[in-house]
PDB file of C-alpha atoms in Angstrom:
ATOM      1  CA  MET A  56       0.000   0.000   0.000  1.00 90.00           C
ATOM      2  CA  ARG A  57       1.426   3.364  -1.108  1.00 93.00           C
ATOM      3  CA  VAL A  58       0.418   6.382   0.967  1.00 95.00           C
ATOM      4  CA  PHE A  59       0.557  10.183   0.923  1.00 95.00           C
ATOM      5  CA  ILE A  60       0.414  12.140   4.190  1.00 96.00           C
ATOM      6  CA  ILE A  61      -0.699  15.784   4.080  1.00 95.00           C
ATOM      7  CA  GLU A  62      -0.060  17.208   7.562  1.00 93.00           C
ATOM      8  CA  ASP A  63       1.611  20.456   8.657  1.00 88.00           C
ATOM      9  CA  GLU A  64       2.406  19.483  12.257  1.00 85.00           C
ATOM     10  CA  ALA A  65       5.621  17.443  12.334  1.00 85.00           C
ATOM     11  CA  PRO A  66       4.808  15.506  15.558  1.00 85.00           C
ATOM     12  CA  ALA A  67       1.370  14.499  14.224  1.00 87.00           C
ATOM     13  CA  GLN A  68       2.992  13.550  10.925  1.00 91.00           C
ATOM     14  CA  ARG A  69       5.576  11.327  12.626  1.00 92.00           C
ATOM     15  CA  ARG A  70       2.967   9.748  14.886  1.00 92.00           C
ATOM     16  CA  LEU A  71       0.734   8.855  11.941  1.00 95.00           C
ATOM     17  CA  GLN A  72       3.675   7.344  10.033  1.00 95.00           C
ATOM     18  CA  LYS A  73       4.652   5.282  13.082  1.00 95.00           C
ATOM     19  CA  MET A  74       1.111   3.966  13.584  1.00 96.00           C
ATOM     20  CA  LEU A  75       0.732   3.146   9.886  1.00 96.00           C
ATOM     21  CA  LEU A  76       3.919   1.080   9.869  1.00 95.00           C
ATOM     22  CA  GLU A  77       2.950  -0.689  13.097  1.00 95.00           C
ATOM     23  CA  ILE A  78      -0.456  -1.670  11.697  1.00 95.00           C
ATOM     24  CA  LYS A  79       0.738  -2.357   8.121  1.00 94.00           C
ATOM     25  CA  PRO A  80       4.492  -3.023   8.035  1.00 94.00           C
ATOM     26  CA  ASP A  81       4.437  -3.225   4.220  1.00 93.00           C
ATOM     27  CA  CYS A  82       3.005   0.304   3.955  1.00 94.00           C
ATOM     28  CA  GLN A  83       5.138   2.689   1.878  1.00 94.00           C
ATOM     29  CA  ILE A  84       5.019   6.403   2.736  1.00 95.00           C
ATOM     30  CA  ILE A  85       5.906   7.701  -0.722  1.00 93.00           C
ATOM     31  CA  GLY A  86       5.138  11.366  -0.144  1.00 93.00           C
ATOM     32  CA  VAL A  87       4.676  13.859   2.688  1.00 94.00           C
ATOM     33  CA  ALA A  88       3.467  17.460   2.342  1.00 94.00           C
ATOM     34  CA  ASP A  89       2.963  20.168   4.952  1.00 91.00           C
ATOM     35  CA  SER A  90       1.151  22.821   2.897  1.00 91.00           C
ATOM     36  CA  ILE A  91      -1.353  23.264   0.086  1.00 91.00           C
ATOM     37  CA  GLU A  92       1.441  24.187  -2.330  1.00 91.00           C
ATOM     38  CA  THR A  93       3.612  21.143  -1.593  1.00 93.00           C
ATOM     39  CA  ALA A  94       0.572  18.841  -1.610  1.00 93.00           C
ATOM     40  CA  ILE A  95      -0.405  20.037  -5.100  1.00 93.00           C
ATOM     41  CA  GLU A  96       3.131  19.303  -6.316  1.00 92.00           C
ATOM     42  CA  LEU A  97       2.938  15.873  -4.713  1.00 92.00           C
ATOM     43  CA  PHE A  98      -0.318  14.922  -6.439  1.00 91.00           C
ATOM     44  CA  ARG A  99       0.849  16.266  -9.797  1.00 90.00           C
ATOM     45  CA  SER A 100       4.196  14.472  -9.729  1.00 87.00           C
ATOM     46  CA  ASN A 101       3.136  11.045  -8.477  1.00 79.00           C
ATOM     47  CA  THR A 102      -0.053   9.234  -9.445  1.00 72.00           C
ATOM     48  CA  GLN A 103       1.062   5.814  -8.175  1.00 85.00           C
ATOM     49  CA  VAL A 104      -0.562   6.115  -4.776  1.00 90.00           C
ATOM     50  CA  ASP A 105      -3.316   4.087  -3.119  1.00 90.00           C
ATOM     51  CA  LEU A 106      -4.476   6.287  -0.254  1.00 92.00           C
ATOM     52  CA  ALA A 107      -3.990   9.815   1.086  1.00 93.00           C
ATOM     53  CA  PHE A 108      -4.301  10.998   4.678  1.00 94.00           C
ATOM     54  CA  MET A 109      -5.157  14.686   4.624  1.00 91.00           C
ATOM     55  CA  ASP A 110      -5.394  17.161   7.482  1.00 89.00           C
ATOM     56  CA  ILE A 111      -8.057  19.832   6.971  1.00 84.00           C
ATOM     57  CA  GLU A 112      -6.235  22.790   8.519  1.00 82.00           C
ATOM     58  CA  LEU A 113      -2.823  23.382   6.939  1.00 84.00           C
ATOM     59  CA  ALA A 114      -0.450  26.262   7.595  1.00 77.00           C
ATOM     60  CA  ASP A 115      -1.443  28.071   4.383  1.00 82.00           C
ATOM     61  CA  GLY A 116      -5.185  27.361   4.444  1.00 81.00           C
ATOM     62  CA  GLN A 117      -7.725  24.554   4.279  1.00 82.00           C
ATOM     63  CA  SER A 118      -6.708  21.487   2.302  1.00 86.00           C
ATOM     64  CA  PHE A 119      -9.911  21.674   0.221  1.00 84.00           C
ATOM     65  CA  GLU A 120      -8.054  24.200  -1.938  1.00 86.00           C
ATOM     66  CA  ILE A 121      -5.882  21.316  -3.189  1.00 89.00           C
ATOM     67  CA  PHE A 122      -8.915  19.862  -4.980  1.00 86.00           C
ATOM     68  CA  ASN A 123      -9.582  23.204  -6.672  1.00 84.00           C
ATOM     69  CA  GLN A 124      -6.092  23.379  -8.150  1.00 87.00           C
ATOM     70  CA  THR A 125      -5.331  19.817  -9.188  1.00 88.00           C
ATOM     71  CA  GLN A 126      -7.065  16.523  -9.836  1.00 85.00           C
ATOM     72  CA  VAL A 127      -7.132  14.196  -6.843  1.00 85.00           C
ATOM     73  CA  SER A 128      -8.275  10.739  -7.884  1.00 81.00           C
ATOM     74  CA  VAL A 129      -6.850   9.075  -4.784  1.00 84.00           C
ATOM     75  CA  PRO A 130      -9.124   7.852  -1.971  1.00 85.00           C
ATOM     76  CA  VAL A 131      -8.811  10.222   0.992  1.00 88.00           C
ATOM     77  CA  VAL A 132      -8.985   9.764   4.749  1.00 89.00           C
ATOM     78  CA  PHE A 133      -9.416  13.165   6.371  1.00 86.00           C
ATOM     79  CA  THR A 134      -7.808  13.904   9.717  1.00 86.00           C
ATOM     80  CA  THR A 135      -9.706  16.591  11.550  1.00 78.00           C
ATOM     81  CA  ALA A 136     -10.784  18.117  14.813  1.00 69.00           C
ATOM     82  CA  TYR A 137     -14.167  19.380  13.601  1.00 60.00           C
ATOM     83  CA  ASP A 138     -17.346  18.848  15.584  1.00 55.00           C
ATOM     84  CA  ALA A 139     -19.604  15.823  15.302  1.00 50.00           C
ATOM     85  CA  PHE A 140     -22.089  17.572  13.000  1.00 44.00           C
ATOM     86  CA  ALA A 141     -19.508  18.191  10.282  1.00 54.00           C
ATOM     87  CA  LEU A 142     -17.959  14.759  10.809  1.00 58.00           C
ATOM     88  CA  ARG A 143     -21.058  13.085   9.401  1.00 53.00           C
ATOM     89  CA  ALA A 144     -20.259  14.715   6.063  1.00 51.00           C
ATOM     90  CA  PHE A 145     -16.659  13.489   6.196  1.00 60.00           C
ATOM     91  CA  ALA A 146     -17.852   9.926   6.836  1.00 55.00           C
ATOM     92  CA  VAL A 147     -20.249   9.974   3.879  1.00 49.00           C
ATOM     93  CA  ASN A 148     -18.098  11.863   1.394  1.00 50.00           C
ATOM     94  CA  SER A 149     -14.672  10.291   1.859  1.00 67.00           C
ATOM     95  CA  ILE A 150     -13.197   6.901   2.708  1.00 70.00           C
ATOM     96  CA  ASP A 151     -13.271   7.839   6.395  1.00 75.00           C
ATOM     97  CA  TYR A 152     -12.254  10.493   8.895  1.00 77.00           C
ATOM     98  CA  LEU A 153      -9.907  10.355  11.867  1.00 82.00           C
ATOM     99  CA  LEU A 154     -10.515  12.631  14.817  1.00 78.00           C
ATOM    100  CA  LYS A 155      -7.350  14.116  16.268  1.00 77.00           C
ATOM    101  CA  PRO A 156      -5.503  12.971  18.278  1.00 79.00           C
ATOM    102  CA  ILE A 157      -5.634   9.812  16.165  1.00 87.00           C
ATOM    103  CA  ARG A 158      -6.042   6.521  18.009  1.00 88.00           C
ATOM    104  CA  PRO A 159      -4.565   3.280  16.603  1.00 92.00           C
ATOM    105  CA  GLU A 160      -7.956   1.540  16.645  1.00 92.00           C
ATOM    106  CA  ASP A 161      -9.505   4.351  14.576  1.00 89.00           C
ATOM    107  CA  LEU A 162      -6.665   4.197  12.064  1.00 93.00           C
ATOM    108  CA  GLN A 163      -7.086   0.428  11.824  1.00 93.00           C
ATOM    109  CA  ARG A 164     -10.814   0.905  11.157  1.00 89.00           C
ATOM    110  CA  ALA A 165     -10.089   3.336   8.310  1.00 88.00           C
ATOM    111  CA  LEU A 166      -7.512   1.000   6.753  1.00 92.00           C
ATOM    112  CA  HIS A 167      -9.902  -1.942   7.001  1.00 89.00           C
ATOM    113  CA  LYS A 168     -12.583   0.100   5.243  1.00 85.00           C
ATOM    114  CA  TRP A 169     -10.142   1.082   2.484  1.00 87.00           C
ATOM    115  CA  GLU A 170      -9.041  -2.546   2.006  1.00 87.00           C
ATOM    116  CA  GLY A 171     -12.655  -3.663   1.563  1.00 83.00           C
ATOM    117  CA  LEU A 172     -13.282  -1.015  -1.087  1.00 79.00           C
ATOM    118  CA  HIS A 173      -9.949  -1.679  -2.785  1.00 77.00           C
ATOM    119  CA  GLN A 174     -10.579  -5.427  -3.039  1.00 79.00           C
ATOM    120  CA  SER A 175     -14.038  -4.754  -4.469  1.00 75.00           C
ATOM    121  CA  ASN A 176     -12.576  -2.299  -7.004  1.00 67.00           C
ATOM    122  CA  LEU A 177     -14.832   0.425  -5.629  1.00 60.00           C
ATOM    123  CA  ALA A 178     -13.523   3.982  -5.713  1.00 57.00           C
ATOM    124  CA  ILE A 179     -14.575   6.868  -3.517  1.00 59.00           C
ATOM    125  CA  THR A 180     -13.472  10.356  -4.455  1.00 61.00           C
ATOM    126  CA  PRO A 181     -14.256  13.090  -1.942  1.00 62.00           C
ATOM    127  CA  ASP A 182     -17.311  15.270  -2.514  1.00 65.00           C
ATOM    128  CA  ILE A 183     -15.568  18.414  -1.330  1.00 64.00           C
ATOM    129  CA  GLN A 184     -18.550  20.688  -1.881  1.00 65.00           C
ATOM    130  CA  ALA A 185     -20.705  18.549   0.398  1.00 65.00           C
ATOM    131  CA  ILE A 186     -18.068  18.681   3.123  1.00 65.00           C
ATOM    132  CA  VAL A 187     -17.602  22.442   2.803  1.00 63.00           C
ATOM    133  CA  GLU A 188     -21.371  22.961   3.037  1.00 64.00           C
ATOM    134  CA  ALA A 189     -21.544  20.815   6.166  1.00 59.00           C
ATOM    135  CA  MET A 190     -18.815  22.898   7.790  1.00 59.00           C
ATOM    136  CA  LYS A 191     -20.644  26.190   7.304  1.00 58.00           C
ATOM    137  CA  PRO A 192     -22.420  27.653  10.331  1.00 56.00           C
ATOM    138  CA  GLN A 193     -25.796  25.996  10.695  1.00 57.00           C
ATOM    139  CA  ASN A 194     -29.091  27.532  11.784  1.00 65.00           C
ATOM    140  CA  LYS A 195     -29.094  25.124  14.642  1.00 73.00           C
ATOM    141  CA  THR A 196     -30.800  25.414  18.004  1.00 85.00           C
ATOM    142  CA  TYR A 197     -28.503  24.329  20.802  1.00 91.00           C
ATOM    143  CA  LYS A 198     -29.597  22.751  24.046  1.00 93.00           C
ATOM    144  CA  SER A 199     -30.311  25.350  26.726  1.00 94.00           C
ATOM    145  CA  ARG A 200     -31.186  23.125  29.701  1.00 95.00           C
ATOM    146  CA  PHE A 201     -31.119  19.555  30.981  1.00 96.00           C
ATOM    147  CA  LEU A 202     -33.717  17.727  33.058  1.00 94.00           C
ATOM    148  CA  VAL A 203     -31.809  15.703  35.646  1.00 93.00           C
ATOM    149  CA  ARG A 204     -33.281  13.082  37.956  1.00 88.00           C
ATOM    150  CA  LEU A 205     -32.058  12.975  41.559  1.00 86.00           C
ATOM    151  CA  GLY A 206     -33.744  10.124  43.398  1.00 85.00           C
ATOM    152  CA  GLU A 207     -37.450  10.921  43.343  1.00 89.00           C
ATOM    153  CA  LYS A 208     -36.902  14.541  42.286  1.00 91.00           C
ATOM    154  CA  TYR A 209     -36.124  16.280  39.006  1.00 93.00           C
ATOM    155  CA  VAL A 210     -33.863  19.284  38.603  1.00 91.00           C
ATOM    156  CA  SER A 211     -33.720  21.541  35.551  1.00 94.00           C
ATOM    157  CA  LEU A 212     -30.179  22.719  34.836  1.00 94.00           C
ATOM    158  CA  VAL A 213     -29.686  25.618  32.441  1.00 95.00           C
ATOM    159  CA  THR A 214     -26.446  25.419  30.476  1.00 96.00           C
ATOM    160  CA  GLU A 215     -25.222  28.708  31.999  1.00 95.00           C
ATOM    161  CA  GLN A 216     -25.084  26.905  35.360  1.00 95.00           C
ATOM    162  CA  ILE A 217     -22.798  24.173  34.007  1.00 97.00           C
ATOM    163  CA  ALA A 218     -19.059  24.814  34.224  1.00 97.00           C
ATOM    164  CA  TYR A 219     -18.021  21.571  32.545  1.00 98.00           C
ATOM    165  CA  PHE A 220     -18.930  17.958  31.855  1.00 97.00           C
ATOM    166  CA  THR A 221     -16.599  15.127  32.780  1.00 96.00           C
ATOM    167  CA  THR A 222     -16.532  11.350  32.763  1.00 92.00           C
ATOM    168  CA  ASP A 223     -16.514   9.682  36.165  1.00 82.00           C
ATOM    169  CA  GLU A 224     -15.817   6.001  35.535  1.00 79.00           C
ATOM    170  CA  LYS A 225     -18.720   5.106  33.199  1.00 81.00           C
ATOM    171  CA  LEU A 226     -20.903   8.080  34.128  1.00 91.00           C
ATOM    172  CA  VAL A 227     -20.965  11.545  32.614  1.00 95.00           C
ATOM    173  CA  MET A 228     -21.336  14.257  35.235  1.00 95.00           C
ATOM    174  CA  ALA A 229     -22.267  17.912  34.882  1.00 96.00           C
ATOM    175  CA  ILE A 230     -20.290  20.087  37.296  1.00 97.00           C
ATOM    176  CA  THR A 231     -22.100  23.326  38.038  1.00 96.00           C
ATOM    177  CA  THR A 232     -20.559  26.703  38.790  1.00 96.00           C
ATOM    178  CA  ASP A 233     -21.390  26.195  42.495  1.00 96.00           C
ATOM    179  CA  ASN A 234     -19.520  22.846  42.416  1.00 96.00           C
ATOM    180  CA  LYS A 235     -22.476  20.468  42.464  1.00 94.00           C
ATOM    181  CA  LYS A 236     -22.439  17.218  40.473  1.00 94.00           C
ATOM    182  CA  TYR A 237     -25.342  15.903  38.416  1.00 94.00           C
ATOM    183  CA  PRO A 238     -25.459  12.706  36.323  1.00 94.00           C
ATOM    184  CA  ILE A 239     -26.244  13.295  32.645  1.00 94.00           C
ATOM    185  CA  ASP A 240     -27.753  10.653  30.357  1.00 92.00           C
ATOM    186  CA  PHE A 241     -25.634  11.599  27.344  1.00 92.00           C
ATOM    187  CA  SER A 242     -22.091  10.793  26.262  1.00 91.00           C
ATOM    188  CA  LEU A 243     -19.537  13.581  25.833  1.00 91.00           C
ATOM    189  CA  ASP A 244     -19.728  13.023  22.060  1.00 87.00           C
ATOM    190  CA  GLU A 245     -23.498  13.568  22.137  1.00 90.00           C
ATOM    191  CA  LEU A 246     -23.169  16.624  24.382  1.00 93.00           C
ATOM    192  CA  GLU A 247     -20.574  18.132  22.061  1.00 90.00           C
ATOM    193  CA  ASP A 248     -23.128  18.010  19.248  1.00 85.00           C
ATOM    194  CA  MET A 249     -25.931  19.450  21.432  1.00 91.00           C
ATOM    195  CA  LEU A 250     -24.120  22.439  22.916  1.00 93.00           C
ATOM    196  CA  ASP A 251     -23.162  25.784  21.405  1.00 92.00           C
ATOM    197  CA  PRO A 252     -19.579  25.376  20.079  1.00 89.00           C
ATOM    198  CA  ALA A 253     -18.930  29.074  20.695  1.00 89.00           C
ATOM    199  CA  ARG A 254     -19.302  28.420  24.440  1.00 94.00           C
ATOM    200  CA  PHE A 255     -18.315  24.775  24.944  1.00 95.00           C
ATOM    201  CA  PHE A 256     -15.083  23.096  23.841  1.00 94.00           C
ATOM    202  CA  ARG A 257     -14.135  19.410  23.845  1.00 93.00           C
ATOM    203  CA  ILE A 258     -10.917  19.714  25.826  1.00 94.00           C
ATOM    204  CA  ASN A 259     -10.054  16.021  25.660  1.00 92.00           C
ATOM    205  CA  ARG A 260     -11.761  12.642  25.939  1.00 89.00           C
ATOM    206  CA  GLN A 261     -12.677  13.280  29.582  1.00 94.00           C
ATOM    207  CA  PHE A 262     -13.689  16.951  29.622  1.00 96.00           C
ATOM    208  CA  LEU A 263     -16.095  19.235  27.779  1.00 96.00           C
ATOM    209  CA  GLY A 264     -15.820  22.715  29.244  1.00 97.00           C
ATOM    210  CA  GLN A 265     -17.580  26.057  29.080  1.00 96.00           C
ATOM    211  CA  ILE A 266     -15.352  29.024  28.276  1.00 96.00           C
ATOM    212  CA  SER A 267     -16.282  30.798  31.517  1.00 95.00           C
ATOM    213  CA  ALA A 268     -14.970  27.821  33.544  1.00 97.00           C
ATOM    214  CA  ILE A 269     -11.396  28.220  32.255  1.00 97.00           C
ATOM    215  CA  GLN A 270      -9.558  30.015  35.036  1.00 96.00           C
ATOM    216  CA  SER A 271      -6.041  29.860  33.585  1.00 96.00           C
ATOM    217  CA  ILE A 272      -3.994  28.242  30.805  1.00 96.00           C
ATOM    218  CA  HIS A 273      -0.405  27.040  31.155  1.00 96.00           C
ATOM    219  CA  ASN A 274       2.170  25.686  28.713  1.00 95.00           C
ATOM    220  CA  TYR A 275       2.752  22.008  29.359  1.00 94.00           C
ATOM    221  CA  PHE A 276       5.402  19.613  28.078  1.00 89.00           C
ATOM    222  CA  ASN A 277       5.607  18.598  24.392  1.00 88.00           C
ATOM    223  CA  GLY A 278       3.459  21.507  23.205  1.00 88.00           C
ATOM    224  CA  LYS A 279       0.443  20.579  25.316  1.00 93.00           C
ATOM    225  CA  LEU A 280      -1.616  23.001  27.399  1.00 95.00           C
ATOM    226  CA  LYS A 281      -2.724  22.522  30.992  1.00 96.00           C
ATOM    227  CA  LEU A 282      -5.992  24.153  32.042  1.00 97.00           C
ATOM    228  CA  ILE A 283      -7.123  25.142  35.507  1.00 97.00           C
ATOM    229  CA  LEU A 284     -10.899  24.985  35.712  1.00 97.00           C
ATOM    230  CA  GLN A 285     -13.275  26.546  38.189  1.00 96.00           C
ATOM    231  CA  PRO A 286     -14.658  24.717  40.143  1.00 96.00           C
ATOM    232  CA  PRO A 287     -11.371  22.826  40.587  1.00 95.00           C
ATOM    233  CA  THR A 288     -11.024  19.270  39.313  1.00 95.00           C
ATOM    234  CA  PRO A 289      -9.793  16.468  41.618  1.00 90.00           C
ATOM    235  CA  PRO A 290      -5.980  16.359  42.075  1.00 87.00           C
ATOM    236  CA  ASP A 291      -5.740  13.112  40.087  1.00 87.00           C
ATOM    237  CA  LYS A 292      -7.601  14.609  37.092  1.00 90.00           C
ATOM    238  CA  GLU A 293      -5.351  16.987  35.194  1.00 93.00           C
ATOM    239  CA  VAL A 294      -7.089  18.869  32.391  1.00 96.00           C
ATOM    240  CA  VAL A 295      -4.716  18.747  29.423  1.00 96.00           C
ATOM    241  CA  VAL A 296      -5.177  19.835  25.814  1.00 93.00           C
ATOM    242  CA  SER A 297      -3.116  17.673  23.462  1.00 89.00           C
ATOM    243  CA  ARG A 298      -0.465  19.132  21.178  1.00 84.00           C
ATOM    244  CA  GLU A 299      -2.679  18.293  18.178  1.00 78.00           C
ATOM    245  CA  ARG A 300      -5.614  20.288  19.569  1.00 84.00           C
ATOM    246  CA  ALA A 301      -3.679  23.126  21.209  1.00 87.00           C
ATOM    247  CA  THR A 302      -3.789  25.404  18.146  1.00 82.00           C
ATOM    248  CA  ILE A 303      -7.497  24.701  17.612  1.00 84.00           C
ATOM    249  CA  PHE A 304      -8.148  25.505  21.267  1.00 90.00           C
ATOM    250  CA  LYS A 305      -6.256  28.811  21.029  1.00 88.00           C
ATOM    251  CA  ASN A 306      -8.180  29.750  17.882  1.00 83.00           C
ATOM    252  CA  TRP A 307     -11.444  28.930  19.664  1.00 87.00           C
ATOM    253  CA  LEU A 308     -10.512  31.262  22.522  1.00 89.00           C
ATOM    254  CA  ASP A 309      -9.534  34.009  20.080  1.00 80.00           C
ATOM    255  CA  GLN A 310     -12.635  33.998  17.861  1.00 69.00           C
TER     256      GLN A 310
END
């Protein structure tokens, strides 16, 4: 299997290459690009490729511009940090998508899907217009309150009261601004799709936080960020933004 990788962050690029070779030792990385310009050159100069992994946000713009400037007949797996709503379009209009930071099991799923299509001689070329449309701001109504059951009583929580959501073993808990905990009958993935993305950010796999709950932000090792939330999290639960999502997080704060 011959592969292109379009990724502008060197650590993410190296990590993807390492995982690819661990899962498929016979995989050949025949081209790597870190910008729209170098990716266009790559596609124009080498057509003997089976699969391309393509990050959406590159240093010089969104990778969709590549499709406007050159023909891409290669199946594409997008790597992205976009919300769950837009991800549905990636799943339908490309081979697959990988949510950053990429997990080995997700990469294996995408490769398995590609192998099935390849063996059946089925080709999928990305419908870029459909993906771009899905990424545009939607006239969507976001959840404003949650009805929570506490024993024999019900409590209505408005989203302004919720500082952050976190996983506690197998439960998802809403932590309010006055430091009370309420069980929520939704996963963090589902909550991410329900809540206003201008106010709530998926910090990592354990935390979904409201912007007003972020008390301070600190540089952490290897390009990560460490957040201090209010109310405070337990001492054994550090709130860390991965290197791959750090830039996205900063852009979210700066919008």
